[in-house]
Amino acid sequence: MTSARPDVTERDREQEALDKIDLVRARAPRFRDERITMAHGAGGKATSTLVQGLFVPAFDNDILSRLDDAGVVEIGVSRLAMTTDSFVVRPLVFPGGSIGDLAVNGTVNDLAVVGARPIALTLAMVLEEGLSSEILRREVEAIARAARNAGVSIIAGDTKVVERGHADGMYICTTGLGRVDERATLSPRCLQPGDRVLVSGSIGDHGTAIMLARGEFELEAEIVSDTRSLWPVVDVLLEAAGPHLRCMRDATRGGVASVLNELAVASGVAVLVNERAIPIHPNVAGACEILGIDPMYVANEGKLVAIVAPEAADRALDAIRGIPGCEDAADIGEVRTEPRSMVLVQTAFGGRRVMDLLVGDPLPRIC
Amino acid sequence: MTSARPDVTERDREQEALDKIDLVRARAPRFRDERITMAHGAGGKATSTLVQGLFVPAFDNDILSRLDDAGVVEIGVSRLAMTTDSFVVRPLVFPGGSIGDLAVNGTVNDLAVVGARPIALTLAMVLEEGLSSEILRREVEAIARAARNAGVSIIAGDTKVVERGHADGMYICTTGLGRVDERATLSPRCLQPGDRVLVSGSIGDHGTAIMLARGEFELEAEIVSDTRSLWPVVDVLLEAAGPHLRCMRDATRGGVASVLNELAVASGVAVLVNERAIPIHPNVAGACEILGIDPMYVANEGKLVAIVAPEAADRALDAIRGIPGCEDAADIGEVRTEPRSMVLVQTAFGGRRVMDLLVGDPLPRIC
């Protein structure tokens, strides 16, 4: 496996070093770029700098500043979670799903990983003039089916149309409302040395499926997106681990590597990943190797990372594996004290290397 | 004033006649178009057919089927409203505001008119590769300022980037969460003969400002968008009229004419508008006359229509006029029994004409 860091210039490296210092010192990195690039949408370093350097200070509030997958507000006696996501995936349909499936599952999963049972979704579509009604109908049906599977209702919507050539058929924005489960006591800031790192199944499936579906590479393989609702996984994890469940994240843009980096920084700990333990389909591993991309940076749309206290880790892993489709869930590493705010990989050959935040965007428009 | 019905073909007229029969019989109009056109995003007849013929049956639930400006769910003892809107306005900046202002106020207003005090917003941005960071920063600041003015927090967000040539700089999707006020007993189905029709100020400002800002017409006039939060107006209306306040709608795409048509159909009543009573800035009236567009179909971004029982109408109007910027609020007509589900205009010359739903899209990308 090679590093997912194409097109890294000397200036990028300097900037990265400065930002890392900011992150470790818990200061907001400054947003200094003159123009928006594809990297700002990739979920890695540039996205993080844009969000923490521009959005968070401008909207200045404690809920957003937590940078969780969903914002939580207290209304009456309920704790409600709210999250939003735009979907701009190309192509609209791919093996294992379509933009409609992603739009429901992606948002449902952002609720689930903050411990919130999904209740309702809103749906805003930007359609391209000239779009075939059959394609629209197919996606509307995909959305309806995915919503039923996830147990949520679409309670409000909006439709806009833009001229030909402007929106690649359609962009979809879904926003989810969920109720935080009483069993959930989660925070990205509470990781402790000794905690175990679990993943709910094989990694890299979605991003690799999209990559091959674009047909830009002379490569064919049976790889399907893992798009699915993660609430059933979260439900059994909350039951099995209760207060020993420290934190969850769904590993979408930027992959498992980005999630682990964010958590390491948030808690000021190190994460050590055991490369041999990472579950990965042979077809995905093969495709990533040929394309020169590390699957740890590839987007998933139905996989979560859970950090669990050691005394509950085996119980939690058994619970995940009991969910159909999650038989490959695995314990892939542990939380350590040093080096603070960093993720290290113990390679199959016994060495160690740093697994940093993603720089650049090796694979745009993945979700 | 001329009718806002350009490019109406014979086929459109037949379709329209069929749909009207469906609407009056309270049947869902069928969505039969082969391709998406700009009209599907215009908030008139085609949008209504798309929503009621495709989305509502597919997502099949009682909350969405009400087709209110926001969906309302009960959680614990609270009634919560949720609404979503994409903003694709061109140009991004116009006299009186910008896409950032619209994105906050538009969503806040959809909550307000179902009687919900806005609490929180989420923000999803689709950015175009190459967008100047200064333009982004300016809009982020506009969003932050509008949110402060409206008393809401941005509690979650998402950023995607699409390649150059897509997304016209930026598209913004905001979703709002609000708590339904205990004084609100609103429904579009409860209009009764004798009820008064109020508007909270002069109409047609936003759409006309956008039209002139595009510079496609050899026309210059001092016209500024009316974008603003309507919660203060709703707050005093609820206080002044209480249970006598039947229903409110913010008159965005499709204008006041579309709102009145929707309400007439929902309640199975007629609405008679007194043309002389409609408040309109002379510059707006002049521009619309030159452009051949009826201002009743032009989008507003800070005006609501309120239907109030006659005994509370004067009190309600006084309350609205007490809000700064709403001094031009007016009583523009009344609810009648016949002809059912139709809107009529009493013209300045004493005649009457039908004011139907908008067909086609005289002014795309208005919000």
XYZ file of C-alpha atoms in Angstrom, chain A residues 41 83-92 94 98-111 121-127 139 143 167-176 206 210 214 225 227-228 250 252-253 299-302 364-367, chain B residues 86 124-127 157-162 171 173:
75
model
C -14.347 19.110 -0.355
C -27.019 16.998 10.780
C -26.876 17.966 7.104
C -25.071 16.675 4.016
C -24.994 17.520 0.321
C -24.471 14.681 -2.127
C -22.764 15.393 -5.450
C -21.554 11.888 -6.328
C -20.570 10.961 -9.889
C -21.883 8.721 -11.413
C -25.409 8.925 -9.967
C -22.945 2.681 -9.083
C -27.080 5.325 -6.071
C -27.100 8.961 -4.969
C -30.558 8.433 -3.432
C -29.315 5.654 -1.142
C -26.298 7.714 -0.108
C -28.427 10.781 0.610
C -30.537 8.880 3.137
C -27.905 6.599 4.662
C -25.188 9.247 4.869
C -27.351 11.561 6.936
C -28.916 8.803 9.029
C -25.392 7.602 9.853
C -24.223 11.034 10.985
C -27.086 10.976 13.488
C -35.299 13.738 7.218
C -35.742 16.725 4.948
C -34.818 16.518 1.272
C -33.670 19.374 -0.975
C -32.947 18.591 -4.607
C -31.169 20.764 -7.155
C -32.131 19.313 -10.539
C -33.837 8.189 -7.336
C -34.753 7.563 -1.365
C -25.620 20.283 -11.648
C -24.588 16.907 -13.145
C -28.166 15.654 -13.228
C -28.899 16.299 -9.585
C -27.423 17.331 -6.272
C -29.248 16.231 -3.140
C -29.105 17.732 0.338
C -30.611 15.801 3.225
C -30.880 16.969 6.806
C -31.674 14.618 9.652
C -17.636 2.628 -1.437
C -17.177 4.679 -7.376
C -16.409 5.957 -13.520
C -20.636 0.202 -2.324
C -24.068 2.141 1.633
C -26.399 1.221 4.517
C -18.721 6.982 10.320
C -16.865 8.624 4.925
C -14.733 11.204 3.051
C -14.557 6.703 1.743
C -16.980 4.201 3.267
C -20.740 4.765 3.389
C -21.759 2.048 5.815
C -13.284 13.883 -5.901
C -17.106 13.672 -5.890
C -17.253 10.422 -3.943
C -20.509 11.174 -2.091
C -31.792 25.154 -1.519
C -24.727 22.746 3.451
C -22.662 24.457 0.771
C -21.808 23.175 -2.687
C -18.857 25.298 -3.836
C -22.725 22.065 8.314
C -21.273 20.365 5.278
C -19.074 21.468 2.380
C -18.734 19.851 -1.021
C -16.733 21.102 -4.003
C -17.662 20.466 -7.655
C -25.365 26.676 -3.980
C -28.959 24.508 1.396
